[in-house]
Amino acid sequence: MAGKPKLHYTKGRGKMESIRWLLAAAGVEFEEEFIETKEDLEKLRNDGFLLFQQVPMVEIDGMRMVQTRAIQSYIAAKYNLYGKDLKERAWIDMYVEGTTDLMGMIKHLPFEPPDTKEKNLALIIERATTRYFPVYEKALKDHGQDYLVGNKFSWADIHLLEAILTTEECKPDVLSAFPLLQAFKERISNIPTIKKFLQPGSQRKPPTDEKSVAAVRKIFSI
């Protein structure tokens, strides 16, 4: 299992997308082995590769890592994106958990029945603009630095940019009341490794559509 990290997941975003973002931002090349059928998933399970019978799974440094948060924490620490001490790490964790909560709502949206989608989309925008984005706007204002924690690029910045861009897919002007986040988005998007990941043809996955939803339902029997 030496060499590039290998990611095992579907062709969609799902829980793997934030892992793709983190590796790409760290400048790490990775391979993907897509789970395209129910049989592909069963083979991973039967071969004993999935500790809790679940994906995402990442082969890295001789390990087969599962559980999204464990994978992300390992990558962030390995590539010096996890703060300089315990206090910075705690702040990074808090910020990441906030953006994870917001993105979790967005991830579920395509799987919801049509009669609830409009209401839940409105809730996502309301939460983004009143609960989550004000926190990051205030953090940038209070310490006057380019990054969220310790004036150094970290996992928190990567995750926030992913959350911003994902929320903008729901409402393009969602940052209209957040000038510092607008500047942050521009600044972080132009970091060379991230700029490369945002270009067409990268391993970044497109928004979840009906075809993706159908494929996921079939693979995971949901």
Coordinates of N, CA and C in Angstrom, one line a residue, residues 1 13 44 48 62-63 65-66 86 88-89 120-121 167 221:
M1 N 0.8 -1.2 0.0 CA 0.0 0.0 0.0 C 0.9 1.3 0.0
R13 N -19.7 13.2 -4.5 CA -19.0 13.9 -3.5 C -19.1 13.2 -2.1
L44 N -15.3 -5.2 -0.8 CA -14.4 -4.5 0.2 C -14.8 -5.0 1.6
G48 N -12.5 -7.8 4.2 CA -12.1 -7.3 5.5 C -11.4 -6.0 5.5
G62 N 0.4 2.7 4.6 CA 0.3 1.3 5.1 C -1.0 1.0 5.9
M63 N -1.9 1.9 6.0 CA -3.1 1.7 6.7 C -4.3 1.8 5.8
M65 N -7.6 3.3 6.3 CA -8.3 4.2 7.3 C -9.8 4.3 6.9
V66 N -10.6 4.3 7.9 CA -12.0 4.5 7.8 C -12.5 5.6 8.8
L86 N -2.2 22.5 21.1 CA -3.5 22.0 21.4 C -4.7 23.0 21.3
E88 N -4.8 25.7 19.3 CA -5.1 26.0 17.9 C -5.8 24.8 17.3
R89 N -5.4 23.6 17.6 CA -6.1 22.4 17.1 C -7.6 22.4 17.6
N120 N -36.4 22.9 3.2 CA -35.1 22.6 3.7 C -34.0 23.5 3.1
L121 N -34.2 23.8 1.8 CA -33.2 24.7 1.2 C -33.2 26.1 1.9
T167 N -22.3 26.1 -0.5 CA -23.5 26.9 -0.2 C -23.9 27.8 -1.3
S221 N -28.3 0.3 -1.0 CA -29.6 -0.2 -0.8 C -30.4 0.7 0.1

